[in-house]
Short mmCIF file of C-alpha atoms in Angstrom, two decimals:
data_model
loop_
_atom_site.label_atom_id
_atom_site.label_comp_id
_atom_site.label_asym_id
_atom_site.label_seq_id
_atom_site.Cartn_x
_atom_site.Cartn_y
_atom_site.Cartn_z
CA MET A 1 -0.38 0.08 -0.17
CA ALA A 2 1.26 3.80 -0.36
CA LYS A 3 3.39 4.88 2.57
CA PRO A 4 1.03 7.40 4.35
CA GLN A 5 2.59 11.18 4.16
CA GLU A 6 4.20 12.20 7.51
CA LYS A 7 3.10 15.70 8.84
CA VAL A 8 5.58 18.41 8.65
CA SER A 9 5.99 21.44 10.59
CA PHE A 10 5.75 25.14 9.23
CA GLY A 11 9.65 25.45 10.35
CA GLN A 12 10.12 22.09 8.12
CA ARG A 13 8.22 23.58 5.25
CA LEU A 14 10.16 26.56 5.04
CA LYS A 15 13.16 25.19 5.28
CA GLN A 16 12.11 22.91 2.29
CA ILE A 17 10.60 25.72 0.22
CA GLY A 18 14.25 27.65 0.94
CA MET A 19 16.19 24.43 -0.02
CA VAL A 20 14.35 24.45 -3.58
CA PHE A 21 14.99 28.29 -4.13
CA LYS A 22 18.74 27.47 -3.65
CA PHE A 23 19.06 24.62 -6.02
CA THR A 24 16.45 26.06 -8.68
CA ALA A 25 18.81 29.00 -8.56
CA LYS A 26 21.94 27.43 -9.35
CA GLN A 27 20.44 25.20 -11.92
CA ASP A 28 18.36 27.55 -13.79
CA GLN A 29 19.37 31.10 -15.03
CA TRP A 30 16.27 32.27 -15.57
CA PHE A 31 14.63 31.98 -12.22
CA ALA A 32 16.07 34.75 -10.37
CA PRO A 33 14.72 37.36 -13.05
CA LEU A 34 11.17 35.29 -13.13
CA VAL A 35 10.73 35.51 -9.67
CA ALA A 36 11.86 39.33 -9.46
CA GLY A 37 8.93 39.94 -12.00
CA ALA A 38 6.72 37.75 -10.36
CA VAL A 39 7.13 40.23 -7.38
CA LEU A 40 7.58 42.85 -8.95
CA ILE A 41 4.16 43.36 -11.15
CA PRO A 42 2.04 42.31 -8.88
CA LEU A 43 3.56 44.66 -6.21
CA ALA A 44 2.95 47.66 -8.75
CA LEU A 45 -0.37 46.64 -9.56
CA THR A 46 -0.82 46.87 -5.78
CA VAL A 47 0.19 50.17 -5.26
CA VAL A 48 -2.13 51.43 -8.19
CA ALA A 49 -5.39 49.50 -6.73
CA VAL A 50 -4.39 50.88 -3.26
CA ILE A 51 -3.93 54.42 -4.57
CA LEU A 52 -7.43 53.99 -6.76
CA TRP A 53 -9.68 51.88 -4.21
CA GLY A 54 -8.20 52.23 -0.64
CA TRP A 55 -6.05 49.80 1.69
CA LEU A 56 -8.57 46.97 0.97
CA TRP A 57 -6.66 46.12 -1.79
CA LEU A 58 -3.11 45.54 0.22
CA PRO A 59 -3.23 41.99 1.61
CA LEU A 60 -5.25 40.96 -1.59
CA GLY A 61 -2.07 42.19 -3.80
CA ILE A 62 0.11 40.65 -0.88
CA LEU A 63 -1.36 37.17 -1.76
CA PHE A 64 -1.15 37.34 -5.25
CA THR A 65 2.36 38.05 -5.09
CA LEU A 66 2.95 35.37 -2.76
CA LEU A 67 0.94 33.34 -5.13
CA ALA A 68 2.75 34.38 -8.32
CA VAL A 69 6.19 33.45 -6.74
CA LEU A 70 4.91 29.92 -5.77
CA ILE A 71 3.94 29.09 -9.56
CA VAL A 72 6.96 30.27 -10.92
CA LEU A 73 9.19 28.05 -8.43
CA ASN A 74 7.13 25.06 -9.33
CA LEU A 75 7.04 25.25 -12.97
CA ARG A 76 11.12 26.02 -12.73
CA SER A 77 12.10 23.82 -9.62
CA ASN A 78 10.27 20.76 -11.84
CA ARG A 79 12.29 22.14 -14.81
CA ALA A 80 15.64 22.29 -12.99
CA MET A 81 14.94 18.61 -11.43
CA MET A 82 14.46 17.40 -14.70
CA ASN A 83 17.55 18.63 -16.24
CA ALA A 84 19.67 17.53 -13.44
CA ALA A 85 18.17 13.99 -13.37
CA GLU A 86 18.49 13.16 -16.97
CA GLY A 87 21.42 10.72 -17.55
CA GLN A 88 21.97 9.75 -13.88
CA PRO A 89 21.33 6.37 -12.86
CA GLY A 90 18.26 5.48 -11.17
CA ALA A 91 16.65 8.84 -11.75
CA ALA A 92 13.48 7.21 -13.30
CA ALA A 93 12.72 5.35 -10.27
CA SER A 94 13.34 8.27 -7.81
CA ILE A 95 11.13 10.41 -9.84
CA MET A 96 8.19 7.79 -9.60
CA GLU A 97 8.62 7.16 -5.75
CA ASN A 98 7.92 10.91 -5.60
CA MET A 99 4.98 11.12 -7.74
CA ARG A 100 1.51 11.52 -6.87
CA GLY A 101 -0.83 8.68 -6.55
CA ASP A 102 -0.38 4.86 -5.92
CA TRP A 103 2.63 3.67 -7.59
CA ARG A 104 4.34 0.78 -6.26
CA VAL A 105 7.64 1.17 -7.27
CA THR A 106 10.73 -1.68 -7.21
CA PRO A 107 13.96 0.12 -8.07
CA ALA A 108 16.24 -2.27 -9.94
CA VAL A 109 14.51 -5.53 -10.10
CA SER A 110 17.23 -6.41 -12.96
CA SER A 111 20.51 -4.47 -13.38
CA THR A 112 24.30 -4.90 -14.81
CA THR A 113 27.50 -3.77 -13.20
CA GLN A 114 27.92 -1.26 -15.62
CA MET A 115 24.52 0.59 -13.74
CA ASP A 116 22.30 -0.71 -16.62
CA MET A 117 18.71 -1.42 -15.08
CA VAL A 118 15.21 -2.11 -15.27
CA HIS A 119 12.59 -0.58 -12.52
CA LEU A 120 9.27 -2.20 -11.70
CA VAL A 121 6.24 -0.12 -11.37
CA ILE A 122 2.78 -0.86 -10.61
CA GLY A 123 -0.23 1.14 -10.71
CA ARG A 124 -3.66 1.69 -11.93
CA PRO A 125 -2.49 1.44 -15.68
CA GLY A 126 -0.91 -1.98 -15.17
CA VAL A 127 2.84 -3.01 -14.82
CA ILE A 128 5.14 -0.57 -16.46
CA LEU A 129 8.71 -1.50 -16.77
CA LEU A 130 11.08 1.60 -17.07
CA ALA A 131 14.70 0.77 -18.56
CA GLU A 132 17.81 3.11 -18.23
CA GLY A 133 21.19 2.38 -19.29
CA ASN A 134 22.91 1.46 -22.59
CA PRO A 135 20.29 0.49 -25.03
CA GLN A 136 22.08 -2.50 -26.51
CA ARG A 137 22.50 -3.94 -22.92
CA VAL A 138 19.62 -2.95 -21.47
CA ARG A 139 17.06 -4.04 -24.00
CA GLY A 140 17.94 -8.02 -23.13
CA LEU A 141 17.21 -7.29 -19.51
CA LEU A 142 14.07 -5.36 -20.55
CA GLY A 143 13.26 -8.72 -22.41
CA GLN A 144 13.95 -11.14 -19.65
CA GLU A 145 11.59 -9.24 -17.54
CA LYS A 146 9.02 -9.30 -19.76
CA ARG A 147 9.04 -12.72 -20.16
CA ARG A 148 9.39 -13.47 -16.50
CA LEU A 149 6.36 -10.93 -15.89
CA ALA A 150 4.44 -12.41 -18.54
CA LYS A 151 3.76 -15.64 -16.28
CA VAL A 152 2.45 -14.25 -13.41
CA ILE A 153 0.44 -10.72 -14.19
CA GLY A 154 -2.72 -12.41 -16.35
CA THR A 155 -4.36 -9.67 -18.15
CA ALA A 156 -3.28 -6.84 -16.64
CA PRO A 157 -1.39 -4.85 -19.33
CA LEU A 158 2.40 -4.33 -19.45
CA TYR A 159 4.17 -1.04 -20.53
CA ASP A 160 7.66 -0.91 -21.28
CA TYR A 161 9.84 2.46 -21.74
CA MET A 162 13.53 2.87 -22.62
CA ILE A 163 14.44 6.20 -20.92
CA GLY A 164 17.12 8.27 -22.97
CA THR A 165 17.30 11.24 -25.46
CA GLU A 166 17.77 8.96 -28.51
CA GLU A 167 15.00 8.36 -31.24
CA GLY A 168 12.33 5.75 -30.00
CA GLU A 169 13.13 6.62 -26.08
CA LEU A 170 11.14 8.40 -23.65
CA PRO A 171 12.89 11.49 -22.14
CA ILE A 172 12.86 11.54 -18.16
CA ARG A 173 11.29 15.32 -18.50
CA LYS A 174 8.22 13.39 -19.78
CA LEU A 175 8.01 10.70 -17.84
CA ARG A 176 5.61 11.90 -15.25
CA MET A 177 2.89 12.82 -18.15
CA THR A 178 3.53 9.93 -19.91
CA LEU A 179 2.42 7.84 -17.11
CA MET A 180 -0.58 9.70 -15.67
CA ARG A 181 -1.90 9.88 -19.24
CA LEU A 182 -2.12 5.96 -19.82
CA PRO A 183 -5.77 4.49 -19.01
CA ARG A 184 -6.77 3.62 -15.19
CA ASN A 185 -7.04 -0.17 -16.52
CA LEU A 186 -6.89 -1.74 -12.65
CA SER A 187 -9.45 -1.01 -9.67
CA GLY A 188 -7.35 -0.74 -6.40
CA LYS A 189 -8.38 -4.19 -5.36
CA ASP A 190 -6.55 -5.56 -8.99
CA VAL A 191 -3.39 -3.25 -8.02
CA ASN A 192 -2.86 -4.80 -4.69
CA ALA A 193 -3.43 -8.59 -5.86
CA LEU A 194 -0.83 -7.71 -8.56
CA ASP A 195 1.24 -6.31 -6.13
CA LYS A 196 1.19 -9.55 -3.68
CA ARG A 197 1.87 -11.83 -6.55
CA LEU A 198 4.77 -9.62 -7.97
CA LYS A 199 6.37 -9.09 -4.71
CA ALA A 200 6.29 -12.94 -4.38
CA LEU A 201 8.00 -13.37 -7.77
CA THR A 202 10.88 -10.36 -7.27
CA ALA A 203 11.70 -11.42 -3.68
CA ARG A 204 15.41 -12.65 -3.23
CA PRO A 205 16.15 -14.98 -0.54
CA GLN A 206 18.97 -13.21 1.94
CA LEU A 207 21.39 -15.31 3.73
CA PRO A 208 21.23 -15.04 7.64
CA LYS A 209 24.21 -12.50 8.91
CA GLY A 210 26.87 -13.75 11.61
CA ALA A 211 28.14 -17.23 12.08
CA ILE A 212 26.41 -20.48 10.98
CA PRO A 213 25.47 -22.09 14.37
CA LYS A 214 27.44 -25.22 15.42
CA ASN A 215 24.21 -27.48 14.95
CA MET A 216 23.61 -26.40 11.59
CA ARG A 217 27.27 -27.04 10.34
CA PRO A 218 27.76 -30.45 8.33
CA SER A 219 29.98 -32.80 9.95
CA LYS A 220 33.37 -33.74 8.63
CA GLY A 221 32.46 -36.68 7.17
CA GLN A 222 29.68 -35.05 5.42
CA PHE A 223 32.15 -32.75 3.93
CA ARG A 224 34.71 -35.30 2.77
CA GLN A 225 31.61 -37.22 1.44
CA THR A 226 30.70 -33.89 -0.66
CA ARG A 227 34.10 -33.40 -1.98
CA GLY A 228 34.36 -37.20 -3.16
CA ARG A 229 31.15 -36.97 -5.45
#
């Protein structure tokens, strides 16, 4: 199930906004001029409105100014994040994990030592595979995952995308919009059932940590018999 969102205090929210401001200003050269315009234009209109119709327009003008700044921040920060994420390993999974809605993301269900990877996403559209890395290597991983998933997903739709900037690939800045436009083929119950089946399929057994207990160790005679076979 989707993780419940933790409550964020007002002070933490301001710190987050400040960090976004700094990050966007470093990545986007047009951010500062646009913010200046978002402040100066509404304030100038507010001064005119106050002179003509009275002080009642002052709080409204301040609210419009804050709204304009937030709109610029939202648009330009998203653009800056996409530019910074482009070409970074694992960026597609990170974006999906922060998308609104019920998206079940399993990063790097299949990968290579050269940082090629395939991410598994389950949502209302169905099952989605996102491939990142060298196209020649990652196509093999993608085909392997499609064959493996086809055995358990039943009639659920299966989508796959190659993330990149070449012809036939999906640019990472268009990832959110592309997936949000997919049809909602599954109900919430279908997503839960599909998620359980695929978690059982993708689960990897882990070896116990620490020394093996003495009562579980093979005897020396068993070890010799094994080596003699």
